[in-house]
Steps between C-alpha positions, in 0.01 A plus 500: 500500500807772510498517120138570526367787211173418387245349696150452407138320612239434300117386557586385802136617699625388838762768512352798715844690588868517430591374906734217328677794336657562817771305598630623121941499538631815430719400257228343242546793290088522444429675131141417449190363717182421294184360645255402269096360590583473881231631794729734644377606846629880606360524863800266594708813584753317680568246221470748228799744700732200539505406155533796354775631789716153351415579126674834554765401687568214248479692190814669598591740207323316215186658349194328574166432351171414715242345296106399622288421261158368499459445849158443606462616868754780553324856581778699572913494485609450839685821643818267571551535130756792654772290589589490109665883582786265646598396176785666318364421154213602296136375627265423203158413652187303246154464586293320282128333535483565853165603444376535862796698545333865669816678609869554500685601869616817550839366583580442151591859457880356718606325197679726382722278319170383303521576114188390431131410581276309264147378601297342241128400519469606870095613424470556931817730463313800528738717674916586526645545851602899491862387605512348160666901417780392746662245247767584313411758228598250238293229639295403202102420621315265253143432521336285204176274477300812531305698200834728451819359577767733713879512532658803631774543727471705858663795418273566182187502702667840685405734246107372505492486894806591715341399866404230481647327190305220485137706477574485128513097475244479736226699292596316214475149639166617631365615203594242298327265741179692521510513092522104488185421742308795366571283187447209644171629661334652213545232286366203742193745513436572131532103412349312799199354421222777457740803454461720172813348422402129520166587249639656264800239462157220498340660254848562296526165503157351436517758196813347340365138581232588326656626184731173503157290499327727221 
């Protein structure tokens, strides 16, 4: 395990936190830590802090890359996720089809050694922690899965809103939101059975069946 670089889990439903993380040796030189289809539990603070306290002390100066990705029970990022300030390299940190995911802690605004922040198809992300203006200024944020995609960097979100920074991404992961259930919405109630919608589509179709049979 002290050559360790790359360590991943996948679809493994019994996993609920990172506690075997732990005991992680200093010297295994951790580069990347992907967790794929697991049932990752957050309100195991204790666990959670442990892990990530090893993972950042065993990273030593290599750049590192968390990945968790479709997890099915995860609501929030534990606030332990701080501990990655410890390492000397860059922090890279993926979120993708965590879709009960609600919130990020505002602790992530310590990593200041983070370059970048992608979340993708978060749909309960409705909000940025305001310490998200305390990353570096070339910290690249990256939300996708949403009506617009967005990928800007800290520092460019100054000129739009100086205090805080992340008012910007926040507005626009909120609109996009509200566009894509208004969407959503409207549409369920113009074709559900007896909306204008669903009649007119009937009788579209009843039209052009008939035509086919004359």
């Amino acid at each position: 395990i002290v050559t360790l670089e790359k360590l991943g889990c996948a679809k493994c439903p019994s996993i609920t936190s990172l506690s075997s993380l732990a005991s992680l040796p200093r010297e295994s030189h951790l580069k990347e830590l992907i967790i794929n289809g697991c049932n990752l539990n957050p309100t195991h603070e204790d666990d959670w802090d442990d892990a990530f306290q090893a993972i950042g002390n065993a990273t030593g100066s290599n750049d590192f890359t968390l990945s968790i990705t479709s997890d099915n029970t995860m609501t929030f990022l534990p606030s332990s996720i701080r501990h990655l300030k410890a390492k000397q390299g860059k922090v890279k940190i993926v979120l993708s089809g965590t879709r009960n995911l609600q919130r990020l802690p505002h602790d992530i605004g310590q990593l200041q050694n983070m370059v970048r922040l992608d979340v993708r198809w978060c749909p309960a992300l409705t909000s940025l922690p305001w310490t998200i203006g305390r990353l570096h200024p070339t910290c690249r944020v990256k939300m996708s899965g949403y009506p617009r995609a967005y990928t800007q960097t800290v520092k460019e979100t100054e000129p739009q809103f100086k205090v805080p920074r992340q008012r910007f991404i926040t507005g626009l992961i909120n609109f996009s939101i509200f566009s894509s259930r208004l969407v959503a919405e409207v549409t369920h109630e113009l074709y559900r059975p007896g909306g204008a919608g669903y009649h007119r589509a009937k009788d579209e179709f009843e039209k052009r069946l008939n035509n086919l049979g004359a």
